[in-house]
PDB file of C-alpha atoms in Angstrom:
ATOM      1  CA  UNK A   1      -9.896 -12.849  -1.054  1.00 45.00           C
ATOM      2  CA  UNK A   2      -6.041 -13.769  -0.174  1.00 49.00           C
ATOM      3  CA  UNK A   3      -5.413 -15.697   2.692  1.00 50.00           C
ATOM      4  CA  UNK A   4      -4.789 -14.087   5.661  1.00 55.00           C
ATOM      5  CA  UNK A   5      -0.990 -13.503   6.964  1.00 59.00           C
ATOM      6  CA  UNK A   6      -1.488 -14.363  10.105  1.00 57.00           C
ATOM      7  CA  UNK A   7       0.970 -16.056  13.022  1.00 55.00           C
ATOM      8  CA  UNK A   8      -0.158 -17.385  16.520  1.00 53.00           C
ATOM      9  CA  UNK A   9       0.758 -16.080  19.830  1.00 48.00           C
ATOM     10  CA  UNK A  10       2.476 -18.644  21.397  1.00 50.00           C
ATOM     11  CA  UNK A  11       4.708 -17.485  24.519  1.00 55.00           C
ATOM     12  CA  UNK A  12       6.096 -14.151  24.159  1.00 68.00           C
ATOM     13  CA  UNK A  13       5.473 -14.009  20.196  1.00 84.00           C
ATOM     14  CA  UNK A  14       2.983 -11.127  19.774  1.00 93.00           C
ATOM     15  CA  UNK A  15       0.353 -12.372  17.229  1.00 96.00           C
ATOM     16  CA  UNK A  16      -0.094 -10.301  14.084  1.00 97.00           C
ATOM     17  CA  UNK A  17      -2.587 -10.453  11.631  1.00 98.00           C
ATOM     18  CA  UNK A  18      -2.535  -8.968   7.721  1.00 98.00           C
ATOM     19  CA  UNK A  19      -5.279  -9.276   5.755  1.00 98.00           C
ATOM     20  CA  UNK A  20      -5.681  -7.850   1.938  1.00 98.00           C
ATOM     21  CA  UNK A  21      -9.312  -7.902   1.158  1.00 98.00           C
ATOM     22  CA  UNK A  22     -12.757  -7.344  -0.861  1.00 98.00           C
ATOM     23  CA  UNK A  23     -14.869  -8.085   1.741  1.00 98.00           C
ATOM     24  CA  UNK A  24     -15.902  -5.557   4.805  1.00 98.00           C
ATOM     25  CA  UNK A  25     -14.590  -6.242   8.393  1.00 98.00           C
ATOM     26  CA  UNK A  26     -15.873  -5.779  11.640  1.00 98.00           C
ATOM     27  CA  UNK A  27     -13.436  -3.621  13.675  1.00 97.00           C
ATOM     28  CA  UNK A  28     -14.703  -5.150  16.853  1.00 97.00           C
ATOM     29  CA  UNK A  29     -13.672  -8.697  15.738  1.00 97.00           C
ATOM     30  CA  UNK A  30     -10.558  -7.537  14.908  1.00 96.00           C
ATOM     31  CA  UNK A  31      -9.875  -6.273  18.297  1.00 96.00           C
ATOM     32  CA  UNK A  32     -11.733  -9.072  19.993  1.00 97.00           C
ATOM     33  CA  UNK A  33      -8.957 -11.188  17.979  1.00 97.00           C
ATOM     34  CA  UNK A  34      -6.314  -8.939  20.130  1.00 97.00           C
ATOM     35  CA  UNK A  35      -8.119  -9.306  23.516  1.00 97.00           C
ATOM     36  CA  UNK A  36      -9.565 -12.614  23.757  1.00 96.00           C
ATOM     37  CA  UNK A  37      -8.319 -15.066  26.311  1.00 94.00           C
ATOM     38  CA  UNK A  38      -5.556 -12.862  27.382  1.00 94.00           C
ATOM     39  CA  UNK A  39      -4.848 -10.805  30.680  1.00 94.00           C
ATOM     40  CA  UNK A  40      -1.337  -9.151  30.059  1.00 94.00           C
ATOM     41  CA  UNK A  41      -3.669  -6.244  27.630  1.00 97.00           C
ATOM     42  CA  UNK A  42      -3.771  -3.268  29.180  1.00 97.00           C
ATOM     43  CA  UNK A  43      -4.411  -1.057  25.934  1.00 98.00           C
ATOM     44  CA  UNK A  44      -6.413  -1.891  23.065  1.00 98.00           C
ATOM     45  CA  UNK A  45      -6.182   1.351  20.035  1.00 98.00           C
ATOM     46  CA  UNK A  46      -8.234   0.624  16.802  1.00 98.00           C
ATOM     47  CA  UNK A  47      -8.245   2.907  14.063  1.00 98.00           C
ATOM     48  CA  UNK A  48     -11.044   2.458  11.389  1.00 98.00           C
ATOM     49  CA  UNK A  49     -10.663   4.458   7.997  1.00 97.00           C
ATOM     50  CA  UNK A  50     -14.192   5.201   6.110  1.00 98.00           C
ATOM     51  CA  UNK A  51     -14.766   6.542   2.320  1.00 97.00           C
ATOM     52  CA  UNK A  52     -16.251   9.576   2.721  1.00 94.00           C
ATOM     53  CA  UNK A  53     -18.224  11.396  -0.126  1.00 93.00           C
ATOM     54  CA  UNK A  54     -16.597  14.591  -0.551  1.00 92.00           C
ATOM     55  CA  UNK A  55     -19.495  16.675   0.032  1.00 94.00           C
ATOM     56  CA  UNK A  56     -21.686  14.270  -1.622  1.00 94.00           C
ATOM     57  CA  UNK A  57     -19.161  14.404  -5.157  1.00 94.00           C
ATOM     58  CA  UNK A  58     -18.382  11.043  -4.968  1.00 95.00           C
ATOM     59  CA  UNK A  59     -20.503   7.903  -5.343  1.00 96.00           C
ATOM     60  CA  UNK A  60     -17.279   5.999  -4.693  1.00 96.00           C
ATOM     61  CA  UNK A  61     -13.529   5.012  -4.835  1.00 97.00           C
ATOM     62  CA  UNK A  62     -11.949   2.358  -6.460  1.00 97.00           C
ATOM     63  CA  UNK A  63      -8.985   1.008  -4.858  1.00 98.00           C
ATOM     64  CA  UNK A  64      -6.440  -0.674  -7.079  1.00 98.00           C
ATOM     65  CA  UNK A  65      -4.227  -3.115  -5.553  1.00 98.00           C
ATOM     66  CA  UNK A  66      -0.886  -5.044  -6.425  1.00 98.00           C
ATOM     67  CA  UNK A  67      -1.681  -8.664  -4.845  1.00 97.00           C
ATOM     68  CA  UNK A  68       1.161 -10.337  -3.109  1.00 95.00           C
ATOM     69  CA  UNK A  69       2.718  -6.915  -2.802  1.00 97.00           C
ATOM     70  CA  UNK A  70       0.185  -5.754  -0.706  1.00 97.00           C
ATOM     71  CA  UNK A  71       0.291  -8.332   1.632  1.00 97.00           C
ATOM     72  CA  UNK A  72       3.829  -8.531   1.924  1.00 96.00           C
ATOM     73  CA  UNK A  73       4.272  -4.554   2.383  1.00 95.00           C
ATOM     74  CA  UNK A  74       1.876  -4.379   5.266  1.00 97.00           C
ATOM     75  CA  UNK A  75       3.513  -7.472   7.001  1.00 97.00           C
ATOM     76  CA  UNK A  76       6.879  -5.723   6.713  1.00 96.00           C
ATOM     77  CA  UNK A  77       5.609  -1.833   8.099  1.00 96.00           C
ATOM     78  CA  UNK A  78       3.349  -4.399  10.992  1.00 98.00           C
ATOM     79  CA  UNK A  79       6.261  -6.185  11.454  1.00 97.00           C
ATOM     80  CA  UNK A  80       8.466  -3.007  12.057  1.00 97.00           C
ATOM     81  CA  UNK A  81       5.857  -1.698  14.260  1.00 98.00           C
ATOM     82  CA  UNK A  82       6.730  -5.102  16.536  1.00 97.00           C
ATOM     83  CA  UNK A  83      10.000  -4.244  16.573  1.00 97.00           C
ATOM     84  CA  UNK A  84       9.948  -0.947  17.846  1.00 97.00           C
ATOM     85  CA  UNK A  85       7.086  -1.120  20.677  1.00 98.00           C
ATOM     86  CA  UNK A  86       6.596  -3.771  23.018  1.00 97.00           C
ATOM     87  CA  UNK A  87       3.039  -4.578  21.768  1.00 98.00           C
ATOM     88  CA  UNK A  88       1.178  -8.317  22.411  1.00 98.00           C
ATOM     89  CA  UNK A  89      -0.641  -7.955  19.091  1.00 98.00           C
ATOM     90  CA  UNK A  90      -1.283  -6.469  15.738  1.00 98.00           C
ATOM     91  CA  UNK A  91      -3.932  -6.763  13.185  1.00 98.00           C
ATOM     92  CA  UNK A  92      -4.013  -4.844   9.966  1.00 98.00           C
ATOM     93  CA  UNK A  93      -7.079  -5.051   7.422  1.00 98.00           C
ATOM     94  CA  UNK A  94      -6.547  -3.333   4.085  1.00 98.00           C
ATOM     95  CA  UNK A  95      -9.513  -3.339   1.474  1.00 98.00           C
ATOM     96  CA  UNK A  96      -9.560  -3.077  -2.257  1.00 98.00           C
ATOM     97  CA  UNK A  97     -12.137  -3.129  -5.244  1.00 98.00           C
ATOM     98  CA  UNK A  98     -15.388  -0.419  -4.785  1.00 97.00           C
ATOM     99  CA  UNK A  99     -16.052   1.313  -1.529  1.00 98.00           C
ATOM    100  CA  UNK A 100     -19.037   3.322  -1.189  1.00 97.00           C
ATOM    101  CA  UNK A 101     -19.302   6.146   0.895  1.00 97.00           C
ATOM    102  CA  UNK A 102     -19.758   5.301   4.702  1.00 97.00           C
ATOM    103  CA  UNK A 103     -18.003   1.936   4.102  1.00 98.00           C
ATOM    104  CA  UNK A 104     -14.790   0.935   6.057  1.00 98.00           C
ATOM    105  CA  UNK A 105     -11.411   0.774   4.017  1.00 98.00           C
ATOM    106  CA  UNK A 106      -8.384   0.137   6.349  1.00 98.00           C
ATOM    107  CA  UNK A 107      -8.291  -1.185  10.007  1.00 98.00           C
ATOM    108  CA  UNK A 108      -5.136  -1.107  12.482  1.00 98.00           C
ATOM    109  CA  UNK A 109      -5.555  -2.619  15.696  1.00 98.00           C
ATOM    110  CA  UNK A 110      -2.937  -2.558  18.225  1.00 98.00           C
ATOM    111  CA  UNK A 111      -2.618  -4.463  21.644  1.00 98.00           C
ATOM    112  CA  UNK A 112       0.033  -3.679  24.457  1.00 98.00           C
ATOM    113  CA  UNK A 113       0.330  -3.989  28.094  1.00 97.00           C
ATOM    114  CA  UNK A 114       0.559   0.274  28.021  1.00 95.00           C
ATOM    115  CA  UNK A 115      -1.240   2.597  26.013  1.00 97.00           C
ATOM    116  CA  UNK A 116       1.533   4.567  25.070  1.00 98.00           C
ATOM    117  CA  UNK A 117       3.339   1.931  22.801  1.00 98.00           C
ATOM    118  CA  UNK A 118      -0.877   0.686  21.581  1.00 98.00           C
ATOM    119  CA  UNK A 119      -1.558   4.596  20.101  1.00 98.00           C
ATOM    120  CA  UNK A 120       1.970   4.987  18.725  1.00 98.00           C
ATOM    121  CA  UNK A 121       2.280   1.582  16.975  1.00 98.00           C
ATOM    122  CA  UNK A 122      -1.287   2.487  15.263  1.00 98.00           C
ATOM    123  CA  UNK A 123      -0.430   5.936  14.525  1.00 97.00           C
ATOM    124  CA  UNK A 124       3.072   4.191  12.849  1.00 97.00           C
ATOM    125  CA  UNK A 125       0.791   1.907  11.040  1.00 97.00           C
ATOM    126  CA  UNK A 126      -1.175   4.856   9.635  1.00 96.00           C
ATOM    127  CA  UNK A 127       1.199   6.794   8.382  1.00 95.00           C
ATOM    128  CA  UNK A 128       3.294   3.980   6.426  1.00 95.00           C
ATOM    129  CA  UNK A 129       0.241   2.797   4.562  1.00 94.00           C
ATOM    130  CA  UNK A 130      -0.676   5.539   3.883  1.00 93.00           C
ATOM    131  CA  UNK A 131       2.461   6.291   1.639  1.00 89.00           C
ATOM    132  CA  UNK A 132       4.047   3.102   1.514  1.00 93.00           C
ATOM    133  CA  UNK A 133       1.221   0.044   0.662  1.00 95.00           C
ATOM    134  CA  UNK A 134       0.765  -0.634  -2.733  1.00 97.00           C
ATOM    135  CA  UNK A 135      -2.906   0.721  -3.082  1.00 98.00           C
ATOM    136  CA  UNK A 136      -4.174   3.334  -5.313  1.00 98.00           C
ATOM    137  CA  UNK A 137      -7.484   5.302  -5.380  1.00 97.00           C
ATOM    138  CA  UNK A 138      -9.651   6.503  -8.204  1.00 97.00           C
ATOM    139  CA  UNK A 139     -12.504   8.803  -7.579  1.00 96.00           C
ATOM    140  CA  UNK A 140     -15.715   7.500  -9.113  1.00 96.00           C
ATOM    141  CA  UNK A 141     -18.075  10.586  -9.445  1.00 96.00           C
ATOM    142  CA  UNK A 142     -21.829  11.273  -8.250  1.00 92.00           C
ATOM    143  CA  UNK A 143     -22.901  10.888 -11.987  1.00 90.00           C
ATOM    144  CA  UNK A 144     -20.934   7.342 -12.373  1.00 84.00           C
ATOM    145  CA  UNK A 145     -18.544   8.833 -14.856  1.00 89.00           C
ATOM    146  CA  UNK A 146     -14.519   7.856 -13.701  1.00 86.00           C
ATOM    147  CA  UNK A 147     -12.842  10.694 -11.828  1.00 87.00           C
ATOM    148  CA  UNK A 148      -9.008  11.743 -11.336  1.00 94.00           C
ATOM    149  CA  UNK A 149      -6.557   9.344  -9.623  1.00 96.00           C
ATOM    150  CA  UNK A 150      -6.551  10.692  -6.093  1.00 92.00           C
ATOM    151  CA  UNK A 151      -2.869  12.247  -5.599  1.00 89.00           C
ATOM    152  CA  UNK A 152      -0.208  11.528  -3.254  1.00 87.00           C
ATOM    153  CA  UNK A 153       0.013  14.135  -0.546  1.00 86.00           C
ATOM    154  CA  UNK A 154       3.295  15.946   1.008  1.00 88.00           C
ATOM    155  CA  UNK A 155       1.904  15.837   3.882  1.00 88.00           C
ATOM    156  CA  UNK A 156       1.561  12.442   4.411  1.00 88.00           C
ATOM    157  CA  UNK A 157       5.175  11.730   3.022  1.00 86.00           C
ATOM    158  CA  UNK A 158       6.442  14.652   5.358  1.00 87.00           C
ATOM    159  CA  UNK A 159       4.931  12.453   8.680  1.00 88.00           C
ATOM    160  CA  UNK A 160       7.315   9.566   7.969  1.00 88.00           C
ATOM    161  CA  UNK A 161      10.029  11.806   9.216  1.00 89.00           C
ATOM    162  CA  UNK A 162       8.506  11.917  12.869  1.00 88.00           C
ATOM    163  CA  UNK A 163       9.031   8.254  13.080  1.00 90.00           C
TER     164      UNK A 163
ATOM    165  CA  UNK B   1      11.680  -9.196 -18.060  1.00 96.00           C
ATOM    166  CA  UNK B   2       8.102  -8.884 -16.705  1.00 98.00           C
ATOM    167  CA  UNK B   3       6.730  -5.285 -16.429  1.00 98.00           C
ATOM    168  CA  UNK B   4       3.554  -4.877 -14.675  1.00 98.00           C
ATOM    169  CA  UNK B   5       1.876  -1.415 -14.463  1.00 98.00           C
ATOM    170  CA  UNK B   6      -0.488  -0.343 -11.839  1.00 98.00           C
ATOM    171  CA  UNK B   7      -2.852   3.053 -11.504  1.00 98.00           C
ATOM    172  CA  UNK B   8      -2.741   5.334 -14.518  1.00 97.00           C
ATOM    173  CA  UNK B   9       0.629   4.467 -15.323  1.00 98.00           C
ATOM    174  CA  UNK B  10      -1.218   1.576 -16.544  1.00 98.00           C
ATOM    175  CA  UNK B  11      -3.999   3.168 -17.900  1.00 98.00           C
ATOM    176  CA  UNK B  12      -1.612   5.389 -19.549  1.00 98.00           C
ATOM    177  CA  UNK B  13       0.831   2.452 -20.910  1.00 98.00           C
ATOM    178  CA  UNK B  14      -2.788   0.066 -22.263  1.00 98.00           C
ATOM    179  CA  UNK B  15      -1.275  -2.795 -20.677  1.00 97.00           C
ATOM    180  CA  UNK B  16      -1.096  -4.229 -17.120  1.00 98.00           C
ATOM    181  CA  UNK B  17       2.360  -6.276 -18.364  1.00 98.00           C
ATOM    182  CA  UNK B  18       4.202  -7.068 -20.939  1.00 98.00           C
ATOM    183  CA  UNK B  19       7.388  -9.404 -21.207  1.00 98.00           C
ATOM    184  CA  UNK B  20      10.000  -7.696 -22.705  1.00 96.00           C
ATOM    185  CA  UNK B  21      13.582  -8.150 -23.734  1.00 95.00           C
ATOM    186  CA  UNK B  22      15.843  -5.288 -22.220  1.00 95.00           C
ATOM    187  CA  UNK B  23      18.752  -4.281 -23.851  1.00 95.00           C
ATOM    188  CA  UNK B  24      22.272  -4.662 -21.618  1.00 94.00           C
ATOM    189  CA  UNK B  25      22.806  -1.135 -21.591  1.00 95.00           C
ATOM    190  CA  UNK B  26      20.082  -0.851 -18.841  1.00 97.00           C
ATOM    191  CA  UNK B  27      21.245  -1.500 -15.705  1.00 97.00           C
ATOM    192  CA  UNK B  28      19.236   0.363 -13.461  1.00 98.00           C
ATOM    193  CA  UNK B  29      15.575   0.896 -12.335  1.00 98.00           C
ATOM    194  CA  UNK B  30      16.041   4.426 -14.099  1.00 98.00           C
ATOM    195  CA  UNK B  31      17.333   2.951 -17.019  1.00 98.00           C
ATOM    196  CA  UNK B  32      14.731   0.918 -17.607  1.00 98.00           C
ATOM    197  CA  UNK B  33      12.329   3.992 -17.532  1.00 98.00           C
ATOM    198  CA  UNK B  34      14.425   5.840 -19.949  1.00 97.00           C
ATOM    199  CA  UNK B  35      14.530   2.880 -22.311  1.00 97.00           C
ATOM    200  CA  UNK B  36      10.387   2.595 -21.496  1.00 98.00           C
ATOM    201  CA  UNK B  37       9.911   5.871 -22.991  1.00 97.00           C
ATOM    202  CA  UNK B  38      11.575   5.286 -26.125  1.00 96.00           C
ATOM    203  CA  UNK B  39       9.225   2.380 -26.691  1.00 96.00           C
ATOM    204  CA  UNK B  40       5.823   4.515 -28.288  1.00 97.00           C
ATOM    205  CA  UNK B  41       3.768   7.183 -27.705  1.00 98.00           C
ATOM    206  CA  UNK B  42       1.816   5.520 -24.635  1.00 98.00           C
ATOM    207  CA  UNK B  43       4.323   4.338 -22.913  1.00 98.00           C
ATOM    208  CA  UNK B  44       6.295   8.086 -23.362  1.00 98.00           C
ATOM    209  CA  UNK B  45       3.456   9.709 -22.100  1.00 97.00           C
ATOM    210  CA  UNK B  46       3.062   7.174 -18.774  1.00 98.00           C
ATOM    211  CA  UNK B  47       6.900   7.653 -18.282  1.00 98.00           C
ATOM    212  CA  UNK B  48       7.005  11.899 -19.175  1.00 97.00           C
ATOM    213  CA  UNK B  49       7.987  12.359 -16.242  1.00 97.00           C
ATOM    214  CA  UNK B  50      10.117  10.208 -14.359  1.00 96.00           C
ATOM    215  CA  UNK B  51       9.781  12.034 -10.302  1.00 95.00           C
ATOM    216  CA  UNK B  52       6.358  10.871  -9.758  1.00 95.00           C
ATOM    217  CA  UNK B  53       6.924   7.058 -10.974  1.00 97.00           C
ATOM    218  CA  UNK B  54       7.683   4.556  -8.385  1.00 97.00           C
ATOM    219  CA  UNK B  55       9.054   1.389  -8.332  1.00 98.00           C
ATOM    220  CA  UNK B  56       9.189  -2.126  -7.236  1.00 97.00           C
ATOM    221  CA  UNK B  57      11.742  -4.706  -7.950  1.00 98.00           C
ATOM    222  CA  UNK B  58      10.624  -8.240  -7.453  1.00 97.00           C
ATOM    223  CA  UNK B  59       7.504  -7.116  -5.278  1.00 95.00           C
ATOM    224  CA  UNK B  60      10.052  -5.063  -3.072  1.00 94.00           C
ATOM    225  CA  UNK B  61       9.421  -1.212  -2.920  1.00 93.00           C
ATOM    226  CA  UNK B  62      13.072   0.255  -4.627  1.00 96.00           C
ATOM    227  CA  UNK B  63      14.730   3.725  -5.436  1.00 97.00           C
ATOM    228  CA  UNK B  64      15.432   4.758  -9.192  1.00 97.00           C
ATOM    229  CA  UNK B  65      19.492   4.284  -8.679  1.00 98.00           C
ATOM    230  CA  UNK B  66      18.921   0.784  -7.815  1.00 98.00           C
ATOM    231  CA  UNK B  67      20.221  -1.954 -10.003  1.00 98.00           C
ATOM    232  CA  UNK B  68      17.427  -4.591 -11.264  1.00 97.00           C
ATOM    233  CA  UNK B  69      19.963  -7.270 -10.846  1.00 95.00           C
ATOM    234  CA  UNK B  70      18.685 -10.792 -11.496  1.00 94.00           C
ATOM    235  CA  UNK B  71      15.166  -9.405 -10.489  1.00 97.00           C
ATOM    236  CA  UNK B  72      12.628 -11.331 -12.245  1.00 97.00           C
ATOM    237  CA  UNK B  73       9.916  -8.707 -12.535  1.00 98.00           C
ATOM    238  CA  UNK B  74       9.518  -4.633 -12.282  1.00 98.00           C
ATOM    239  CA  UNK B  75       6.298  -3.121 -11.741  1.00 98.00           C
ATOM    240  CA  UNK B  76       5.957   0.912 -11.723  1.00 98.00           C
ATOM    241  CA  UNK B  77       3.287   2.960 -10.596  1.00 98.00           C
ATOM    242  CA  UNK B  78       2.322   6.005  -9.141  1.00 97.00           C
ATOM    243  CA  UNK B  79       3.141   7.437  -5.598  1.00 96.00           C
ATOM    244  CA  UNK B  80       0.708   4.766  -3.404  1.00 95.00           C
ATOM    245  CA  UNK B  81      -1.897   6.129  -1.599  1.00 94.00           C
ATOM    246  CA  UNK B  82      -3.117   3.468   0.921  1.00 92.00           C
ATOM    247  CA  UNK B  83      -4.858   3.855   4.069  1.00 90.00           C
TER     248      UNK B  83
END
């Protein structure tokens, strides 16, 4: 597990926490992390991303990872996501190694006085790591043989341009 | 130069890095592809074809035009697919 990039609220400073991982999370702990002792929250938006099976074709994925790069990509997009909404907090949780089906695989977490700047800032967050954090799937089939790579989609390149 | 490969580029090269010695005609992230496929059969079929390879200077996401500089290390891989 790498150590977590994480920085203290301390006066105005939102706090923002990246974390590159093998090991679950608890998305309620990660919000709680957002929340706790604090009374200028008024929005809390957490966005959970599960492995799903495909209609029961996959027994997993295997998420490659660069290490340091990882890390240091997802503090940069979090840190852009600062910059542009007035937000108190941020936590992003990124795992890698096997996920089964069911299991969690990415986490965003944003806290802001408003909702507005909280959904935006974690819909942001989506969409960069999505394209733009070093992390690549491979499809491990029901029978346990090795799939395809799972391909890069348009799509998700074509949402960058709404931010 | 350290290369690292990630994804199937790396399945495709055999190798997760190699050090290599570039010649001075390469100047550019590109470049160093073009010279990468001259290298053997592997690494010209993990390089075929250049669009879908991305790149990362020094741990820093960068386009093909851009020179590598004094960067100590390039890794390439496929288009990510976090999230």
């Amino acid at each position: 597990m790498s150590a977590p990039v994480s920085q203290q609220a301390s006066g105005d400073q939102p706090l923002l926490s990246v974390r590159v991982q093998a090991e679950d999370f608890d998305p309620a702990e990660a919000g709680a992390l957002l929340t706790r002792g604090r009374r200028d929250v008024g929005a809390l938006v957490t966005f959970t991303g599960l492995c799903r099976d495909e209609q029961g074709r996959l027994a997993a994925l295997e998420l490659e990872h660069f290490p340091g790069m990882a890390e240091e990509q997802l503090t940069r997009i979090a840190e852009e996501a600062l910059a542009r909404w007035p937000l108190t907090g941020l936590v992003v949780i990124h795992r890698h190694g096997r996920i089964a089906p069911g299991a969690n695989i990415v986490l965003v977490a944003a806290a802001s006085s408003h909702r507005q700047a909280a959904f935006e800032a974690a819909d942001f967050l989506m969409d960069y790591l999505k394209s733009r954090a070093p992390f690549w799937k491979k499809e491990i089939l029901a029978d346990g043989s090795s799939g395809s790579w799972v391909a890069a989609r348009q799509t998700d390149e074509d949402r960058l341009t709404r931010w | 130069m350290l290369i690292r490969y990630f994804a199937w580029v790396r399945e495709r090269v055999g190798l997760d890095r190699e050090e290599v010695e570039l010649p001075p005609t390469v100047v550019t992230v590109a470049d160093v592809i073009t010279w990468l496929q001259t290298v053997d059969d592997a690494h010209g079929h993990a390089f075929e074809d250049p669009e879908v390879i991305r790149a990362a200077l020094d741990q820093v996401h960068v386009e093909p035009d851009t020179p590598i500089g004094a960067a100590r290390e390039i890794a390439f891989f496929p288009p990510m697919t976090g999230g």
